[in-house]
Amino acid sequence: MTITPPALSVFETLESEVRSYCRGWPAVFDRAQGARLTDEDGHTYLDFFAGAGSLNYGHNNPVLKRALIDYIERDGITHGLDMATTAKRAFLETFQNVILRPRDLPYKVMFPGPTGTNAVESALKLARKVKGRESVVSFTNAFHGMSLGSLAVTGNAFKRAGAGIPLVHGTPMPFDNYFDGQVPDFLWFERLLEDQGSGLNKPAAVIVETVQGEGGINVARAEWLRALQDLCHRQDMLLIVDDIQMGCGRTGGFFSFEEAGITPDIVTLSKSISGYGLPMSLCLFKGELDIWEPGEHNGTFRGNNPAFVTAAAALDAYWADGQMEKQTLARGEQVEQALLGICGEDDTAQFRGRGLVWGLEFTDPTRASAICARAFELGLLLETSGPQSEVVKLLPPLTITPEELDEGLRTLARCVRETA
């Protein structure tokens, strides 16, 4: 397939230079369904990006679309702040019955605003309010959002620099395997906590991703996560799991921390929680932490009722019977086998991942960008991740068919060969 770059004049002349994804994918997209997008010239693209993890159930999922259309056609509430609505009630009841109760999770639900960074900001604010302390520990290569509080616990130097002011009250610690197994887990962290001369203010909380998506698909071991929870309990710190990209089934279970058998004090969700790509986020926390005063944290768009509708429909359709987790793990094995083959042919490559999030890294850090560029030419949407954009990131919809997944993996293998 030969793709001619479209006329992008209005985007180039009117839209801000801050735009990014469109630079790697110079097409004007018009329609999308399932795992495929179509541009205005009729070219189709297989989507291994899924809205950065916001479209776990694919584009315009027919089950969710029907629920949304029916709701709009009956003039259901669209904007409701935090007012009680039938759509919110249906979502809360479904979330409780399908997700929380079967997992014995004791969480209250907060709607902090429409985006992931809104959820993180509310989690950080609540942790500081509960503990009466300012410091929050995060990890190397973490990404938690682009607003100031979230940036303070984000590792990427380029993103942090955009703040324009000092980012304070966040302290980074080494993520799992940061020292290639040469240093015992949490040796440095625990020593600082116990040393009265370390200069580390007692943290209110620790925030962690079980798989660092933007940081390069760095996968934390279950035993490391369990040890982190134990450390937090012993040192009177809250454990926050940022499940914005890795939750909603991306790693297999609905929550990415289920495999480790831990129960975080606070959990943030966004991206695919609405199911349809509509803006929505949640901050979940144990009941005893719910010390908010009414209106102490609010936002105009924290009541996106159409998102409640599609979110409830997604839970009913994909999580009531336990089949989605099994399917995702099976698709993950399919990806793993393909990546084993790719790395068998190219000894400069290595891969890592869980469920349906995988990363392919090369000795030459420029290879990832070249592979993603060639993939676009061949009709496959891939993005890079990592501090140097050195990792090819695979994030297809969970609903992708085995045939579509195989098609994309064969295209990826071709791109690896052609850029060697």
Coordinates of C-alpha atoms in Angstrom, one line a residue:
M1 CA 0.0 0.0 0.0
T2 CA 1.4 3.4 -1.0
I3 CA 0.1 6.3 1.1
T4 CA 0.3 9.8 -0.1
P5 CA 0.5 12.4 2.8
P6 CA -2.7 14.4 2.9
A7 CA -3.1 18.1 2.8
L8 CA -2.7 19.1 6.5
S9 CA -2.7 22.8 6.1
V10 CA -5.4 23.7 8.6
F11 CA -3.7 21.5 11.2
E12 CA -0.3 22.9 10.5
T13 CA -1.4 26.6 10.4
L14 CA -4.0 26.7 13.1
E15 CA -3.4 24.0 15.6
S16 CA -0.6 24.3 18.2
E17 CA 2.8 22.8 17.7
V18 CA 2.2 20.7 20.8
R19 CA 0.4 18.0 18.7
S20 CA 2.4 14.8 18.6
Y21 CA 0.7 11.5 17.5
C22 CA -0.4 13.0 14.2
R23 CA 3.2 13.7 13.3
G24 CA 4.0 10.0 13.2
W25 CA 0.7 9.1 11.4
P26 CA 0.3 11.8 8.7
A27 CA -3.3 10.8 7.7
V28 CA -6.7 12.4 8.2
F29 CA -8.7 9.7 9.8
D30 CA -12.5 9.6 9.1
R31 CA -14.0 6.3 10.4
A32 CA -13.2 3.4 12.7
Q33 CA -14.7 0.1 13.7
G34 CA -13.2 -2.6 15.8
A35 CA -9.5 -2.8 15.4
R36 CA -9.3 -0.7 12.2
L37 CA -9.4 2.9 11.2
T38 CA -10.0 4.4 7.8
D39 CA -8.7 7.7 6.5
E40 CA -10.5 10.1 4.2
D41 CA -8.8 8.6 1.2
G42 CA -10.1 5.1 2.0
H43 CA -6.9 3.6 3.3
T44 CA -7.4 1.2 6.3
Y45 CA -5.1 0.8 9.2
L46 CA -4.9 -2.0 11.8
D47 CA -4.8 -0.4 15.2
F48 CA -2.1 -1.6 17.7
F49 CA -2.5 1.6 19.7
A50 CA -6.2 1.6 20.8
G51 CA -6.3 5.2 21.8
A52 CA -3.3 4.8 24.1
G53 CA -5.3 2.1 25.9
S54 CA -8.7 4.0 25.9
L55 CA -10.3 1.6 23.4
N56 CA -9.8 -1.8 25.0
Y57 CA -13.1 -2.9 23.4
G58 CA -12.3 -1.5 20.0
H59 CA -13.6 1.5 18.0
N60 CA -17.4 2.0 17.9
N61 CA -18.0 -1.3 19.7
P62 CA -21.6 -2.2 18.5
V63 CA -22.9 -3.2 21.9
L64 CA -21.7 0.0 23.5
K65 CA -22.8 2.1 20.6
R66 CA -26.3 0.8 20.8
A67 CA -26.5 1.6 24.5
L68 CA -25.2 5.1 23.9
I69 CA -27.6 5.8 21.0
D70 CA -30.6 4.5 22.9
Y71 CA -29.7 6.8 25.8
I72 CA -29.2 9.9 23.7
E73 CA -32.4 9.2 21.7
R74 CA -34.5 9.2 24.9
D75 CA -32.9 12.5 26.0
G76 CA -31.0 11.0 28.9
I77 CA -28.9 13.4 31.0
T78 CA -25.6 14.3 29.4
H79 CA -24.1 16.7 31.8
G80 CA -24.9 16.3 35.5
L81 CA -21.9 17.5 37.7
D82 CA -22.2 15.1 40.7
M83 CA -26.0 15.0 40.7
A84 CA -27.7 11.6 41.2
T85 CA -28.8 10.3 37.8
T86 CA -30.2 7.0 36.6
A87 CA -27.1 6.5 34.4
K88 CA -24.7 7.0 37.4
R89 CA -26.8 4.7 39.5
A90 CA -26.7 2.0 36.9
F91 CA -22.9 2.3 36.5
L92 CA -22.3 2.2 40.3
E93 CA -24.5 -0.8 40.8
T94 CA -22.9 -2.7 37.9
F95 CA -19.4 -1.7 39.0
Q96 CA -20.1 -2.9 42.5
N97 CA -21.8 -6.2 41.4
V98 CA -19.5 -7.2 38.5
I99 CA -16.1 -5.8 39.6
L100 CA -15.8 -4.9 43.3
R101 CA -17.8 -7.6 45.1
P102 CA -16.5 -10.6 43.3
R103 CA -12.9 -9.4 44.1
D104 CA -13.8 -8.5 47.7
L105 CA -12.5 -5.0 47.1
P106 CA -13.6 -2.5 49.8
Y107 CA -13.5 0.6 47.7
K108 CA -15.6 3.8 47.7
V109 CA -15.9 5.4 44.2
M110 CA -15.0 9.0 43.5
F111 CA -15.6 10.7 40.1
P112 CA -12.8 13.3 40.1
G113 CA -13.0 14.6 36.5
P114 CA -12.7 13.3 33.0
T115 CA -9.0 12.5 32.6
G116 CA -6.4 10.2 34.1
T117 CA -4.4 13.1 35.6
N118 CA -7.6 14.3 37.4
A119 CA -7.7 10.9 39.1
V120 CA -4.1 11.0 40.0
E121 CA -4.3 14.5 41.4
S122 CA -7.3 13.5 43.6
A123 CA -5.4 10.4 44.8
L124 CA -2.4 12.5 45.8
K125 CA -4.5 15.1 47.5
L126 CA -6.5 12.5 49.4
A127 CA -3.3 10.7 50.6
R128 CA -1.8 13.9 51.8
K129 CA -5.0 14.9 53.6
V130 CA -5.3 11.5 55.3
K131 CA -1.7 11.3 56.5
G132 CA -1.0 15.0 57.1
R133 CA 2.2 14.7 55.1
E134 CA 3.4 16.2 51.8
S135 CA 5.9 13.8 50.3
V136 CA 4.9 11.1 47.9
V137 CA 7.3 8.5 46.6
S138 CA 7.2 7.4 42.9
F139 CA 9.5 5.3 40.8
T140 CA 12.0 5.7 38.0
N141 CA 10.5 5.9 34.5
A142 CA 7.0 6.4 36.0
F143 CA 4.3 8.4 34.1
H144 CA 1.3 9.6 36.0
G145 CA 0.0 12.6 34.0
M146 CA 0.8 16.1 32.7
S147 CA -0.7 18.4 35.4
L148 CA 1.6 19.7 38.0
G149 CA 1.0 17.2 40.8
S150 CA 1.1 14.3 38.5
L151 CA 4.3 15.6 36.8
A152 CA 5.9 15.8 40.2
V153 CA 5.7 12.0 40.4
T154 CA 6.5 11.4 36.7
G155 CA 10.1 10.4 35.8
N156 CA 10.4 11.6 32.2
A157 CA 12.8 14.6 32.0
F158 CA 11.3 16.0 28.8
K159 CA 7.7 16.0 30.2
R160 CA 8.8 17.4 33.6
A161 CA 10.6 20.3 31.9
G162 CA 7.3 21.4 30.5
A163 CA 6.1 22.4 33.9
G164 CA 8.1 25.6 33.9
I165 CA 8.4 25.6 37.7
P166 CA 10.0 23.4 40.3
L167 CA 8.2 20.1 40.8
V168 CA 8.1 19.5 44.5
H169 CA 7.0 17.0 47.2
G170 CA 7.8 14.0 45.0
T171 CA 10.8 11.6 45.6
P172 CA 11.8 9.0 43.0
M173 CA 12.9 5.5 44.0
P174 CA 14.2 2.6 41.8
F175 CA 11.5 0.6 40.0
D176 CA 11.7 -3.2 40.0
N177 CA 15.0 -4.5 38.4
Y178 CA 16.3 -0.9 37.9
F179 CA 19.8 -2.3 39.0
D180 CA 19.5 -5.5 36.9
G181 CA 19.0 -7.6 40.0
Q182 CA 22.3 -6.5 41.6
V183 CA 20.7 -4.6 44.5
P184 CA 18.1 -6.1 46.9
D185 CA 14.6 -4.8 46.5
F186 CA 13.9 -1.6 48.5
L187 CA 17.3 -1.6 50.1
W188 CA 17.8 2.1 49.4
F189 CA 14.2 3.1 50.1
E190 CA 14.0 1.4 53.4
R191 CA 17.4 2.6 54.6
L192 CA 16.3 6.2 53.9
L193 CA 13.0 5.7 55.7
E194 CA 14.8 4.4 58.8
D195 CA 17.7 6.9 58.9
Q196 CA 16.9 10.1 60.7
G197 CA 19.7 11.8 58.9
S198 CA 18.6 10.8 55.3
G199 CA 16.7 14.0 54.6
L200 CA 13.7 12.1 53.3
N201 CA 10.5 13.5 54.6
K202 CA 8.2 10.8 55.8
P203 CA 6.0 10.1 52.7
A204 CA 2.2 10.1 52.8
A205 CA 2.1 7.5 50.0
V206 CA 3.8 5.6 47.3
I207 CA 2.4 5.6 43.8
V208 CA 3.2 2.9 41.3
E209 CA 2.3 1.4 38.0
T210 CA 2.4 -2.4 37.9
V211 CA 3.5 -2.1 34.2
Q212 CA 5.1 1.2 33.2
G213 CA 3.5 1.9 29.8
E214 CA 5.0 5.2 28.8
G215 CA 8.2 4.3 30.7
G216 CA 9.0 1.5 28.3
I217 CA 6.8 -1.5 29.2
N218 CA 8.6 -2.2 32.4
V219 CA 6.9 -5.1 34.2
A220 CA 7.0 -5.3 38.0
R221 CA 7.2 -8.8 39.4
A222 CA 4.3 -9.9 41.7
E223 CA 6.7 -10.5 44.6
W224 CA 8.1 -7.0 44.2
L225 CA 4.6 -5.5 44.4
R226 CA 3.8 -7.7 47.5
A227 CA 7.0 -6.5 49.1
L228 CA 6.1 -2.9 48.3
Q229 CA 2.7 -3.3 49.9
D230 CA 4.3 -4.8 53.0
L231 CA 6.8 -1.9 53.2
C232 CA 4.0 0.6 52.9
H233 CA 2.0 -1.1 55.7
R234 CA 5.1 -1.2 58.0
Q235 CA 6.0 2.4 57.4
D236 CA 2.5 3.9 57.6
M237 CA 2.4 4.9 54.0
L238 CA -0.6 4.6 51.6
L239 CA -0.1 2.5 48.5
I240 CA -1.6 4.0 45.3
V241 CA -1.7 1.9 42.2
D242 CA -2.1 3.9 39.0
D243 CA -4.1 1.6 36.8
I244 CA -5.1 4.2 34.2
Q245 CA -3.5 2.4 31.2
M246 CA -3.0 -1.1 32.6
G247 CA -6.4 -1.5 34.2
C248 CA -9.8 -2.5 32.7
G249 CA -8.4 -5.8 31.6
R250 CA -5.2 -4.8 29.7
T251 CA -3.0 -7.3 31.6
G252 CA -5.7 -10.0 31.9
G253 CA -7.5 -9.4 35.2
F254 CA -9.7 -6.3 35.4
F255 CA -7.1 -4.7 37.7
S256 CA -3.5 -5.2 36.9
F257 CA -2.6 -5.8 40.5
E258 CA -4.9 -8.8 40.9
E259 CA -2.1 -11.2 39.9
A260 CA 0.1 -10.0 42.8
G261 CA -2.7 -10.6 45.3
I262 CA -2.5 -7.1 46.8
T263 CA -5.2 -4.6 47.8
P264 CA -3.9 -1.0 47.3
D265 CA -5.3 1.7 49.5
I266 CA -6.1 3.9 46.5
V267 CA -6.5 3.0 42.8
T268 CA -6.9 5.3 39.8
L269 CA -8.7 4.3 36.6
S270 CA -9.4 6.2 33.4
K271 CA -8.9 5.5 29.7
S272 CA -11.0 2.3 29.0
I273 CA -13.3 2.6 32.1
S274 CA -15.9 4.3 29.9
G275 CA -15.5 1.5 27.3
Y276 CA -16.1 3.7 24.4
G277 CA -13.4 6.3 24.5
L278 CA -15.5 8.9 26.3
P279 CA -13.7 10.9 29.0
M280 CA -14.2 9.4 32.4
S281 CA -12.0 8.6 35.4
L282 CA -12.3 7.1 38.8
C283 CA -10.5 7.3 42.1
L284 CA -11.1 4.3 44.3
F285 CA -10.1 4.1 47.9
K286 CA -10.8 2.2 51.1
G287 CA -13.8 3.3 53.0
E288 CA -11.9 4.6 56.0
L289 CA -10.0 7.0 53.8
D290 CA -13.1 8.8 52.7
I291 CA -12.6 11.9 54.8
W292 CA -13.5 14.4 52.1
E293 CA -15.7 17.4 53.0
P294 CA -18.5 18.0 50.5
G295 CA -17.2 19.9 47.5
E296 CA -13.6 19.8 48.7
H297 CA -12.5 18.3 45.4
N298 CA -14.8 18.9 42.4
G299 CA -14.9 19.5 38.7
T300 CA -17.5 20.6 36.1
F301 CA -17.2 17.5 34.0
R302 CA -17.0 14.8 36.7
G303 CA -20.5 13.6 35.7
N304 CA -20.2 12.4 32.1
N305 CA -23.4 10.4 32.0
P306 CA -23.0 9.1 28.4
A307 CA -19.7 7.6 29.7
F308 CA -21.6 6.0 32.6
V309 CA -23.9 4.3 30.1
T310 CA -21.1 2.8 28.0
A311 CA -19.1 1.9 31.0
A312 CA -22.0 -0.1 32.5
A313 CA -22.7 -1.7 29.1
A314 CA -19.0 -2.7 28.8
L315 CA -19.0 -4.3 32.3
D316 CA -22.2 -6.3 31.5
A317 CA -21.0 -7.4 28.1
Y318 CA -17.4 -8.3 28.9
W319 CA -16.8 -8.9 32.6
A320 CA -19.9 -10.6 34.0
D321 CA -18.9 -14.1 32.9
G322 CA -15.1 -14.1 33.3
Q323 CA -14.3 -14.8 29.6
M324 CA -12.5 -11.6 28.8
E325 CA -9.6 -12.3 31.1
K326 CA -9.1 -15.8 29.5
Q327 CA -9.3 -14.4 26.0
T328 CA -6.8 -11.6 26.8
L329 CA -4.3 -14.1 28.2
A330 CA -4.7 -16.3 25.2
R331 CA -4.1 -13.4 22.9
G332 CA -1.1 -12.5 25.0
E333 CA 0.4 -15.9 24.4
Q334 CA -0.1 -15.4 20.7
V335 CA 1.8 -12.1 20.9
E336 CA 4.6 -13.7 23.0
Q337 CA 5.1 -16.5 20.5
A338 CA 5.4 -14.0 17.7
L339 CA 7.9 -11.8 19.6
L340 CA 10.0 -14.9 20.5
G341 CA 10.2 -15.5 16.7
I342 CA 11.2 -11.9 16.0
C343 CA 13.9 -11.9 18.7
G344 CA 15.1 -15.3 17.5
E345 CA 15.9 -13.7 14.1
D346 CA 17.3 -10.5 15.5
D347 CA 19.7 -10.9 18.4
T348 CA 19.6 -7.1 19.1
A349 CA 16.0 -7.3 20.2
Q350 CA 14.4 -8.2 23.5
F351 CA 10.7 -8.1 24.6
R352 CA 8.6 -7.9 27.7
G353 CA 5.0 -7.6 28.7
R354 CA 1.8 -9.1 30.1
G355 CA -1.7 -9.8 28.7
L356 CA -2.1 -7.5 25.7
V357 CA 0.6 -4.9 26.5
W358 CA 4.1 -5.7 25.1
G359 CA 7.3 -3.8 24.3
L360 CA 10.0 -4.7 21.8
E361 CA 13.4 -3.0 22.5
F362 CA 16.5 -2.9 20.4
T363 CA 20.2 -2.3 21.2
D364 CA 20.0 0.6 18.8
P365 CA 17.4 3.0 20.4
T366 CA 16.6 4.6 17.0
R367 CA 15.2 1.3 15.6
A368 CA 11.8 1.7 17.4
S369 CA 10.9 4.9 15.6
A370 CA 12.0 3.5 12.3
I371 CA 9.9 0.4 12.8
C372 CA 6.8 2.5 13.7
A373 CA 7.3 4.7 10.7
R374 CA 7.6 1.7 8.4
A375 CA 4.6 0.1 10.0
F376 CA 2.5 3.2 9.3
E377 CA 3.5 2.9 5.6
L378 CA 2.2 -0.7 5.7
G379 CA -1.1 0.2 7.4
L380 CA -0.3 -0.7 11.0
L381 CA -0.5 1.9 13.8
L382 CA 2.3 1.4 16.4
E383 CA 3.8 3.9 18.9
T384 CA 7.0 4.1 20.8
S385 CA 7.6 4.4 24.5
G386 CA 10.5 4.7 26.9
P387 CA 12.6 7.7 27.9
Q388 CA 14.3 7.7 24.5
S389 CA 11.4 6.4 22.5
E390 CA 13.4 3.2 22.3
V391 CA 10.6 0.6 22.7
V392 CA 8.0 -0.4 20.2
K393 CA 4.8 -0.6 22.1
L394 CA 2.0 -3.1 21.3
L395 CA -1.4 -2.1 22.6
P396 CA -4.1 -3.6 20.4
P397 CA -7.8 -3.7 21.5
L398 CA -8.6 -6.6 23.8
T399 CA -11.4 -7.5 21.3
I400 CA -9.0 -8.0 18.4
T401 CA -9.5 -11.3 16.5
P402 CA -6.7 -13.8 16.4
E403 CA -6.5 -13.3 12.6
E404 CA -6.2 -9.5 13.0
L405 CA -3.6 -10.0 15.7
D406 CA -1.6 -12.4 13.5
E407 CA -1.8 -9.9 10.6
G408 CA -0.4 -7.1 12.7
L409 CA 2.4 -9.3 14.1
R410 CA 3.4 -10.4 10.7
T411 CA 3.6 -6.8 9.6
L412 CA 5.7 -6.0 12.7
A413 CA 8.1 -8.8 11.9
R414 CA 8.4 -7.5 8.3
C415 CA 9.2 -4.0 9.7
V416 CA 11.9 -5.4 12.0
R417 CA 13.6 -7.2 9.1
E418 CA 13.4 -4.2 6.8
T419 CA 14.9 -1.8 9.3
A420 CA 17.8 -4.0 10.4

